[in-house]
Coordinates of C-alpha atoms in Angstrom, one line a residue:
M1 CA 119.4 113.1 89.0
S2 CA 121.9 111.4 91.1
N3 CA 122.8 108.1 89.6
S4 CA 125.4 105.3 90.3
R5 CA 125.7 102.4 88.0
Y6 CA 128.0 99.3 88.0
S7 CA 128.1 96.9 85.1
K8 CA 129.5 93.4 84.8
E9 CA 133.0 92.8 83.7
F10 CA 132.7 89.0 83.4
T11 CA 131.6 87.3 80.2
A12 CA 129.8 84.2 81.6
S13 CA 127.7 83.4 84.5
P14 CA 129.3 81.1 87.2
I15 CA 126.0 79.1 87.0
P16 CA 125.5 78.7 83.2
A17 CA 121.8 78.1 83.4
G18 CA 121.1 80.8 85.9
P19 CA 120.3 84.5 85.8
Q20 CA 123.0 86.9 84.5
L21 CA 123.2 90.4 85.9
E22 CA 123.9 93.1 83.3
Y23 CA 123.9 96.1 85.7
I24 CA 122.5 97.5 88.9
S25 CA 121.9 101.1 89.4
Y26 CA 120.7 103.5 92.1
S27 CA 118.8 106.6 91.1
K28 CA 117.2 109.5 92.8
F29 CA 115.1 112.3 91.3
E30 CA 116.8 115.6 90.9
D31 CA 116.1 118.6 88.7
D32 CA 117.8 117.0 85.6
W33 CA 115.6 113.9 85.6
N34 CA 114.9 112.9 82.0
S35 CA 111.9 110.6 81.5
Q36 CA 112.1 109.1 78.1
L37 CA 110.5 105.9 76.8
H38 CA 113.0 103.2 76.2
S39 CA 113.3 99.4 76.2
H40 CA 115.9 96.6 76.9
P41 CA 116.2 93.1 75.5
F42 CA 116.2 91.7 79.1
M43 CA 114.1 92.0 82.2
E44 CA 114.5 94.9 84.7
V45 CA 113.6 94.7 88.4
A46 CA 113.4 97.9 90.4
L47 CA 112.8 98.4 94.1
V48 CA 111.4 101.8 95.2
V49 CA 113.2 102.7 98.4
G50 CA 111.9 106.3 98.7
G51 CA 109.4 108.8 97.4
E52 CA 106.6 108.2 94.9
G53 CA 105.8 108.6 91.2
S54 CA 104.6 106.4 88.3
L55 CA 105.7 103.8 85.8
L56 CA 104.7 104.2 82.2
L57 CA 104.7 100.7 80.6
E58 CA 103.8 100.8 76.9
S59 CA 100.5 102.7 77.0
N60 CA 99.5 102.1 80.7
E61 CA 100.6 104.1 83.7
Y62 CA 100.9 102.7 87.2
P63 CA 101.4 104.6 90.5
V64 CA 104.5 103.5 92.4
T65 CA 105.6 104.3 96.0
T66 CA 108.1 103.3 98.6
G67 CA 108.2 99.6 99.2
N68 CA 107.0 98.7 95.6
L69 CA 108.8 96.2 93.4
I70 CA 108.6 96.9 89.7
L71 CA 108.9 94.1 87.1
I72 CA 109.6 95.3 83.5
P73 CA 109.5 92.6 80.8
P74 CA 112.0 92.6 78.0
N75 CA 111.5 94.8 74.9
K76 CA 108.7 96.8 76.4
L77 CA 108.7 100.6 76.2
H78 CA 108.8 102.1 79.6
T79 CA 109.9 105.1 81.7
E80 CA 109.5 106.4 85.2
F81 CA 108.1 109.7 86.5
S82 CA 108.8 111.2 89.9
S83 CA 106.5 113.3 92.1
P84 CA 108.1 116.8 92.2
S85 CA 107.3 117.1 96.0
N86 CA 108.4 113.6 97.0
A87 CA 111.5 112.5 95.1
L88 CA 111.4 109.0 93.7
E89 CA 114.4 106.9 94.7
Y90 CA 115.1 103.3 93.6
Y91 CA 117.5 100.5 92.8
I92 CA 117.1 98.9 89.4
L93 CA 118.8 95.9 88.0
G94 CA 118.9 94.4 84.5
V95 CA 119.0 90.6 84.3
R96 CA 119.2 88.1 81.5
N97 CA 117.7 84.6 81.7
F98 CA 115.3 85.8 84.5
S99 CA 111.6 86.3 84.5
F100 CA 108.5 86.1 86.6
Q101 CA 105.0 85.0 85.9
E102 CA 102.0 85.1 88.2
G103 CA 100.8 81.8 89.5
E104 CA 97.8 79.7 88.5
A105 CA 95.5 81.7 90.8
Q106 CA 95.8 84.7 88.5
G107 CA 96.7 82.9 85.3
S108 CA 98.1 85.9 83.5
S109 CA 101.4 87.5 82.7
I110 CA 103.2 89.8 85.0
E111 CA 102.9 92.4 82.2
S112 CA 99.4 93.2 83.4
H113 CA 100.5 93.7 87.0
P114 CA 104.0 95.1 86.9
V115 CA 104.0 96.8 90.3
L116 CA 104.1 94.6 93.4
P117 CA 103.5 96.1 96.9
L118 CA 105.9 94.2 99.1
G119 CA 104.6 95.1 102.6
E120 CA 106.7 93.6 105.3
L121 CA 108.6 91.6 102.7
V122 CA 110.5 94.7 101.8
T123 CA 112.7 94.3 105.0
Q124 CA 114.0 91.1 103.4
I125 CA 114.2 92.3 99.8
E126 CA 115.9 95.6 100.3
P127 CA 119.1 94.1 101.8
V128 CA 119.4 91.9 98.8
F129 CA 119.5 94.9 96.5
T130 CA 121.9 96.9 98.7
E131 CA 124.3 94.0 99.0
M132 CA 124.2 93.4 95.3
F133 CA 124.9 97.1 94.7
H134 CA 127.9 97.0 97.0
E135 CA 129.3 93.8 95.5
M136 CA 129.2 95.3 92.0
K137 CA 130.7 98.5 93.3
L138 CA 133.6 97.0 95.2
H139 CA 134.3 94.1 92.7
R140 CA 135.9 92.0 95.4
S141 CA 137.1 88.5 94.7
G142 CA 134.2 86.2 94.1
H143 CA 131.7 89.0 93.5
E144 CA 130.3 87.2 90.4
M145 CA 129.2 84.2 92.5
M146 CA 127.9 86.4 95.3
V147 CA 125.8 88.4 92.9
Q148 CA 124.5 85.2 91.4
S149 CA 123.5 83.9 94.8
L150 CA 121.8 87.1 95.7
L151 CA 119.7 86.9 92.5
L152 CA 118.6 83.4 93.4
R153 CA 117.8 84.6 96.9
L154 CA 115.6 87.4 95.4
A155 CA 113.8 84.8 93.3
V156 CA 113.3 82.4 96.3
L157 CA 112.0 85.2 98.6
L158 CA 109.5 86.3 96.0
T159 CA 108.2 82.9 95.1
R160 CA 107.8 81.9 98.8
R161 CA 106.0 85.0 99.9
T162 CA 104.0 85.8 96.8
D163 CA 102.1 84.1 93.9
L164 CA 105.0 84.8 91.6
K165 CA 106.8 81.9 89.8
A166 CA 110.4 82.5 88.8
S167 CA 111.9 81.2 85.5
F168 CA 115.6 81.0 84.6
D169 CA 115.1 79.9 80.9
S170 CA 117.3 81.6 78.4
T171 CA 115.7 84.9 77.4
E172 CA 114.9 85.0 73.7
E173 CA 116.4 88.3 72.5
M174 CA 115.5 90.4 69.6
R175 CA 117.7 89.9 66.5
R176 CA 120.4 92.6 66.2
G177 CA 118.8 93.9 63.0
C178 CA 115.4 94.2 64.6
A179 CA 116.8 95.9 67.6
I180 CA 118.5 98.4 65.4
V181 CA 115.2 99.1 63.6
K182 CA 113.3 99.4 66.9
E183 CA 115.8 101.8 68.3
Y184 CA 115.8 103.9 65.1
I185 CA 112.0 104.1 65.1
D186 CA 111.9 105.1 68.8
S187 CA 114.3 107.9 68.0
H188 CA 112.8 109.0 64.7
Y189 CA 109.1 108.3 65.0
A190 CA 108.2 111.7 63.8
D191 CA 110.2 111.4 60.6
K192 CA 109.0 109.9 57.3
I193 CA 110.3 106.3 57.4
T194 CA 109.9 103.7 54.7
L195 CA 110.4 100.0 54.7
D196 CA 113.3 100.5 52.3
D197 CA 115.0 102.8 54.8
L198 CA 114.6 100.2 57.6
A199 CA 115.7 97.4 55.4
R200 CA 118.8 99.3 54.5
I201 CA 119.9 100.3 58.1
S202 CA 119.2 96.7 59.4
C203 CA 120.6 94.8 56.4
I204 CA 117.5 92.6 56.4
S205 CA 115.2 92.1 53.4
K206 CA 111.8 93.9 53.7
F207 CA 109.9 90.5 53.8
H208 CA 112.0 89.1 56.6
L209 CA 112.1 92.4 58.5
I210 CA 108.3 92.5 58.6
H211 CA 108.2 88.9 59.8
E212 CA 111.0 89.1 62.4
F213 CA 109.9 92.5 63.8
S214 CA 106.3 91.4 64.1
R215 CA 107.5 88.3 65.9
Y216 CA 109.4 90.2 68.5
V217 CA 107.5 93.5 68.9
G218 CA 103.9 92.4 68.1
K219 CA 103.3 94.4 65.0
P220 CA 105.1 95.4 61.7
P221 CA 107.6 98.3 61.8
I222 CA 105.4 101.0 60.2
A223 CA 102.5 100.1 62.5
Y224 CA 104.9 100.3 65.4
Q225 CA 106.0 103.8 64.3
L226 CA 102.3 104.9 64.2
K227 CA 101.8 103.4 67.7
R228 CA 104.9 105.5 68.9
R229 CA 103.4 108.6 67.4
I230 CA 100.0 108.1 69.1
Q231 CA 101.8 107.5 72.5
E232 CA 103.7 110.7 72.1
S233 CA 100.6 112.6 71.1
K234 CA 98.8 111.5 74.2
Y235 CA 101.7 112.8 76.3
L236 CA 101.6 116.2 74.5
L237 CA 97.8 116.4 74.8
E238 CA 98.1 115.7 78.5
S239 CA 101.1 117.8 79.5
T240 CA 101.1 120.8 77.0
D241 CA 98.8 123.4 75.7
S242 CA 100.0 122.8 72.1
S243 CA 97.2 122.9 69.5
I244 CA 96.0 119.8 67.7
A245 CA 97.5 121.2 64.5
D246 CA 100.9 121.8 66.1
I247 CA 100.9 118.3 67.6
S248 CA 99.9 116.8 64.3
C249 CA 102.7 118.6 62.5
T250 CA 105.3 117.9 65.2
L251 CA 104.6 114.2 65.1
G252 CA 104.9 114.0 61.3
F253 CA 101.2 113.4 60.3
S254 CA 100.3 114.6 56.8
S255 CA 97.3 116.5 58.1
I256 CA 95.1 117.3 61.1
S257 CA 92.4 115.0 59.7
H258 CA 94.9 112.1 59.2
F259 CA 96.1 112.5 62.8
S260 CA 92.5 112.7 64.2
Q261 CA 91.5 109.6 62.2
R262 CA 94.4 107.5 63.4
F263 CA 94.1 108.7 67.0
K264 CA 90.4 107.8 67.0
L265 CA 91.1 104.3 65.7
E266 CA 93.7 103.8 68.4
E267 CA 92.0 105.5 71.4
G268 CA 88.3 105.4 70.5
C269 CA 87.9 109.2 70.6
S270 CA 89.2 112.3 68.9
P271 CA 92.4 114.1 70.2
L272 CA 90.3 117.0 71.5
K273 CA 87.9 114.8 73.4
Y274 CA 90.9 112.9 74.8
R275 CA 92.4 116.2 76.1
K276 CA 89.0 117.3 77.6
R277 CA 88.6 113.9 79.3
V278 CA 92.1 114.0 80.8
A279 CA 91.5 117.6 82.0
Q280 CA 88.2 116.7 83.7
G281 CA 89.9 113.8 85.5
R282 CA 92.4 115.9 87.2

């Protein structure tokens, strides 16, 4: 995968209440592409400038193609997949104090509609991304203010031509201890993990860890670990020929029956029925 990334070297935004760019990257699919679920404590905005593929956001998958804008909310697990025959190519930026919501006509969060077809608007949006990329690459005098103005221009273009509403409120970030726990679970979801383990690595009492983690992630740590296991099991059922027993063992379930019971509670069907349903849909 070809990838160029430029990160900020300044500590504060020239406009204190405005959006703050963390990085901007350009990526294109190559043979070493590694699609792995991950999250960030700030919003990501991606512009697809070539190819096609899909976005996996939490448990939902969305097709993406050239001319699409992708809006990824903070702290949401996501990854991108490329079509092997039509390489995905995109710019992506991470921004603090920056978010979008759909207008009153839809009345819902952008989380339910993360992919936006830009149509003719792409001719105005793409130059914003490319100029921002070059400003961060060259680091010329005043690049911080130029990047700030480009972020505001992006917000104005989208709010004028779509039903999106931009917000520059300070993004509430996950406490450091909770972020450590989430990252640990994302990397060790197949291992046996206890609340005592998580309390120790986060330096937070078990009571407060459950409260804070549920506040930021939406469920307690052990329930989140189970969710991650089920997410990974769906991927293995869809993309491999591994047996139900092997998948159950690989993901750390105590038995096939335990795996099947938990999977059915989450997905409404057994792992085997899920695999057959996916195969029939291809």
